[in-house]
CSV table of C-alpha atoms in Angstrom, one decimal:
chain,number,residue,atom,x,y,z
A,625,ALA,CA,-200.0,21.9,92.0
A,626,GLY,CA,-203.4,23.5,93.4
A,627,ALA,CA,-203.8,20.9,95.9
A,628,ALA,CA,-200.1,21.7,97.5
A,629,GLY,CA,-201.2,25.3,98.2
A,630,ALA,CA,-199.9,26.9,94.8
A,631,SER,CA,-201.2,30.2,94.5
A,632,GLN,CA,-200.8,30.3,90.8
A,633,VAL,CA,-200.5,27.4,88.0
A,634,ILE,CA,-199.9,28.1,84.6
A,635,ILE,CA,-200.7,24.8,82.2
A,636,VAL,CA,-199.3,24.7,78.7
A,637,GLY,CA,-200.1,22.5,75.9
A,638,ARG,CA,-201.3,22.3,72.1
A,639,ASN,CA,-204.9,20.8,72.7
A,640,VAL,CA,-207.1,23.4,73.9
A,641,GLU,CA,-209.6,21.1,75.0
A,642,ARG,CA,-207.3,19.0,76.9
A,643,LEU,CA,-206.0,22.1,78.4
A,644,ALA,CA,-209.5,23.0,79.9
A,645,GLU,CA,-209.9,19.8,81.2
A,646,ALA,CA,-206.6,20.0,83.0
A,647,LYS,CA,-207.4,23.4,84.3
A,648,ASN,CA,-210.7,22.1,85.8
A,649,ASP,CA,-208.9,19.3,87.4
A,650,VAL,CA,-206.6,21.5,89.1
A,651,GLU,CA,-209.2,23.9,90.0
A,652,VAL,CA,-211.3,20.9,91.4
A,653,ALA,CA,-208.2,19.5,93.3
A,654,ALA,CA,-207.1,22.9,94.8
A,655,ALA,CA,-210.7,23.7,96.0
A,656,ASN,CA,-210.8,20.1,98.0
A,657,ALA,CA,-207.5,20.7,99.3
A,658,GLY,CA,-208.8,24.2,100.6
A,659,ASN,CA,-206.9,26.3,98.5
A,660,LYS,CA,-209.9,28.8,97.4
A,661,THR,CA,-207.4,31.3,95.8
A,662,CYS,CA,-205.4,29.1,93.1
A,663,LEU,CA,-205.5,30.9,89.8
A,664,VAL,CA,-205.2,28.4,87.1
A,665,ARG,CA,-204.3,29.9,83.5
A,666,THR,CA,-203.6,27.9,80.3
A,667,ALA,CA,-201.8,28.8,77.2
A,668,SER,CA,-201.9,27.1,74.0
A,669,VAL,CA,-198.3,26.9,72.9
A,670,ASP,CA,-196.7,23.8,70.8
A,671,VAL,CA,-193.7,22.9,72.5
A,672,THR,CA,-192.0,21.7,69.4
A,673,ASP,CA,-191.9,25.1,68.2
A,674,GLU,CA,-189.1,26.7,69.9
A,675,ALA,CA,-189.8,30.2,68.7
A,676,ALA,CA,-193.2,30.0,70.1
A,677,VAL,CA,-192.0,28.7,73.5
A,678,ARG,CA,-189.5,31.6,73.7
A,679,SER,CA,-192.3,33.9,72.9
A,680,PHE,CA,-194.5,32.9,75.6
A,681,MET,CA,-192.0,32.6,78.0
A,682,SER,CA,-190.9,36.3,77.1
A,683,THR,CA,-194.3,37.2,78.5
A,684,LEU,CA,-193.8,36.0,82.1
A,685,PRO,CA,-192.3,38.4,84.6
A,686,LYS,CA,-188.7,37.8,85.9
A,687,ASN,CA,-188.5,35.5,88.9
A,688,SER,CA,-191.8,34.5,89.0
A,689,ILE,CA,-191.6,30.6,88.2
A,690,ASP,CA,-191.1,28.6,91.3
A,691,HIS,CA,-191.5,25.1,89.3
A,692,LEU,CA,-191.2,24.0,85.7
A,693,VAL,CA,-192.5,20.7,85.0
A,694,THR,CA,-192.1,19.4,81.6
A,695,THR,CA,-194.4,16.2,80.4
A,696,PRO,CA,-194.5,16.2,76.6
A,697,GLY,CA,-196.5,12.9,75.3
A,698,GLY,CA,-194.4,12.6,72.4
A,699,SER,CA,-194.1,8.9,70.6
A,700,ALA,CA,-193.6,9.1,67.0
A,701,LYS,CA,-194.2,5.1,67.3
A,702,LEU,CA,-191.3,4.5,64.6
A,703,GLY,CA,-190.4,0.9,65.5
A,704,ASN,CA,-187.2,-0.6,65.3
A,705,LEU,CA,-184.5,1.5,64.2
A,706,ILE,CA,-183.2,-0.8,61.6
A,707,ALA,CA,-186.6,-1.8,60.6
A,708,ASN,CA,-188.5,-0.4,57.2
A,709,LYS,CA,-185.5,1.7,56.1
A,710,ARG,CA,-185.8,4.2,59.1
A,711,THR,CA,-183.9,7.5,58.2
A,712,CYS,CA,-182.4,10.1,60.9
A,713,SER,CA,-185.3,12.2,59.8
A,714,ASP,CA,-187.5,9.5,61.4
A,715,VAL,CA,-185.7,9.7,64.6
A,716,ARG,CA,-185.4,13.5,64.7
A,717,ARG,CA,-189.0,13.5,64.7
A,718,GLN,CA,-189.0,11.5,67.6
A,719,PHE,CA,-186.5,13.9,69.5
A,720,ASP,CA,-188.4,16.7,68.5
A,721,LEU,CA,-191.5,15.2,70.3
A,722,LYS,CA,-189.6,13.9,73.5
A,723,PHE,CA,-186.5,15.5,73.9
A,724,PHE,CA,-186.6,18.9,72.4
A,725,ALA,CA,-190.1,19.6,73.4
A,726,GLN,CA,-188.5,19.7,77.1
A,727,LEU,CA,-185.3,21.3,76.5
A,728,ALA,CA,-186.6,24.2,74.9
A,729,PRO,CA,-188.9,25.5,78.0
A,730,VAL,CA,-186.0,24.7,80.0
A,731,LEU,CA,-183.6,26.8,77.7
A,732,ALA,CA,-186.2,29.7,77.4
A,733,ILE,CA,-186.9,29.9,81.0
A,734,GLY,CA,-183.8,32.1,81.6
A,735,ASP,CA,-184.3,34.6,84.7
A,736,LYS,CA,-188.2,33.8,85.0
A,737,ILE,CA,-187.1,30.9,87.3
A,738,LYS,CA,-186.6,32.0,91.0
A,739,VAL,CA,-183.5,31.3,92.9
A,740,GLY,CA,-184.0,27.9,94.7
A,741,GLY,CA,-186.8,27.1,92.3
A,742,SER,CA,-187.0,23.4,90.5
A,743,ILE,CA,-187.1,22.1,87.0
A,744,THR,CA,-188.2,18.4,86.4
A,745,MET,CA,-188.2,16.6,83.0
A,746,THR,CA,-189.7,13.2,82.1
A,747,SER,CA,-188.2,10.4,80.4
A,748,GLY,CA,-189.1,6.7,81.0
A,749,ILE,CA,-188.0,3.2,82.0
A,750,LEU,CA,-187.1,2.5,78.1
A,751,SER,CA,-183.8,4.5,78.6
A,752,ARG,CA,-183.0,1.7,80.8
A,753,ARG,CA,-184.8,-1.2,79.3
A,754,PRO,CA,-185.5,-0.6,75.8
A,755,GLY,CA,-188.1,-2.8,74.1
A,756,ARG,CA,-188.4,-3.9,70.5
A,757,GLY,CA,-190.3,-1.6,68.6
A,758,ASN,CA,-189.5,1.5,71.0
A,759,ASP,CA,-186.0,2.3,70.1
A,760,ALA,CA,-185.9,6.2,69.0
A,761,LEU,CA,-188.2,6.9,72.3
A,762,ALA,CA,-185.8,4.9,74.3
A,763,VAL,CA,-182.7,6.7,72.9
A,764,SER,CA,-184.5,10.1,73.5
A,765,ASN,CA,-185.4,9.1,77.1
A,766,ALA,CA,-181.6,8.3,77.7
A,767,ALA,CA,-180.6,11.9,76.0
A,768,ILE,CA,-183.2,13.6,78.5
A,769,GLU,CA,-181.2,11.7,81.4
A,770,CYS,CA,-178.1,12.8,80.5
A,771,CYS,CA,-179.1,16.3,79.8
A,772,VAL,CA,-180.9,16.6,83.1
A,773,LYS,CA,-177.4,15.8,84.6
A,774,CYS,CA,-175.6,18.5,83.0
A,775,LEU,CA,-178.1,21.1,83.8
A,776,ALA,CA,-178.1,20.1,87.4
A,777,ASN,CA,-174.2,20.7,87.0
A,778,ASP,CA,-174.7,23.9,85.3
A,779,TYR,CA,-177.5,25.4,87.8
A,780,GLY,CA,-175.3,24.0,90.5
A,781,PHE,CA,-172.3,26.6,89.5
A,782,ASP,CA,-174.5,29.1,88.6
A,783,GLY,CA,-175.6,30.7,92.0
A,784,ARG,CA,-179.2,30.1,91.5
A,785,ARG,CA,-179.4,27.0,93.4
A,786,VAL,CA,-182.3,25.6,90.8
A,787,ARG,CA,-182.9,22.0,91.2
A,788,VAL,CA,-183.0,20.0,88.2
A,789,ASN,CA,-184.6,16.5,88.3
A,790,CYS,CA,-185.7,13.7,86.1
A,791,LEU,CA,-188.9,11.7,86.7
A,792,SER,CA,-188.3,8.3,84.9
A,793,THR,CA,-192.0,6.4,85.0
A,794,GLY,CA,-191.7,2.6,84.6
A,795,MET,CA,-194.3,-0.3,84.4
A,796,THR,CA,-197.0,-0.2,86.8
A,797,LEU,CA,-199.4,-3.1,87.7
A,798,THR,CA,-202.8,-1.6,87.9
C-alpha cells in the first residue's frame, strides 16, 4: 500500500511482533518506491472479538478509509467433518477464525469507508476444490465468497459505490 502511494496505512492484527515486522516491511517498500510521507500505524486487535473490532473502528474518523483488506490466517485444522466425532462447535471455531474474523470489520466499518472505497475479503481455492482434511475451511471459504456477493449487492444499491471483492488464492508452484 505504501509502495502504491498511500499516505497512511493501518495494519491490525493480534501478534505485536508480526505487526512490527509488517510495519517495517510497508515502510521499507514505501521508501523504496519514493513514498517518503507514508504514515504506517499498527493496532493490536483480536478480530475474533467483535466488540474489540467495533471499539477500534469507532476510533477512526468518518470517511477516513479508502480500502479495507481482510486477511485473517485462520485454520482450525479440524480434518474431515465426519472424522473423530466432530461437532458443530468445532466447525464454529473455524468460522470464527476465517469467516467472522473478516465479517466483523466489514460490518463495523459503517460510515468510516469513503464513497468509492473498496473492501477486499480473502477465501481460498478450497471453496471450489475441497481436499480431504480441510472440510470446515472449505465451507468457511465458500461462505466468504457468497457473503462478498451479498455485500456487493448491498453496497451497489446504497449509493456509496463501495466495491466489494474476494481474493481467492490457489495453489502456486514455486
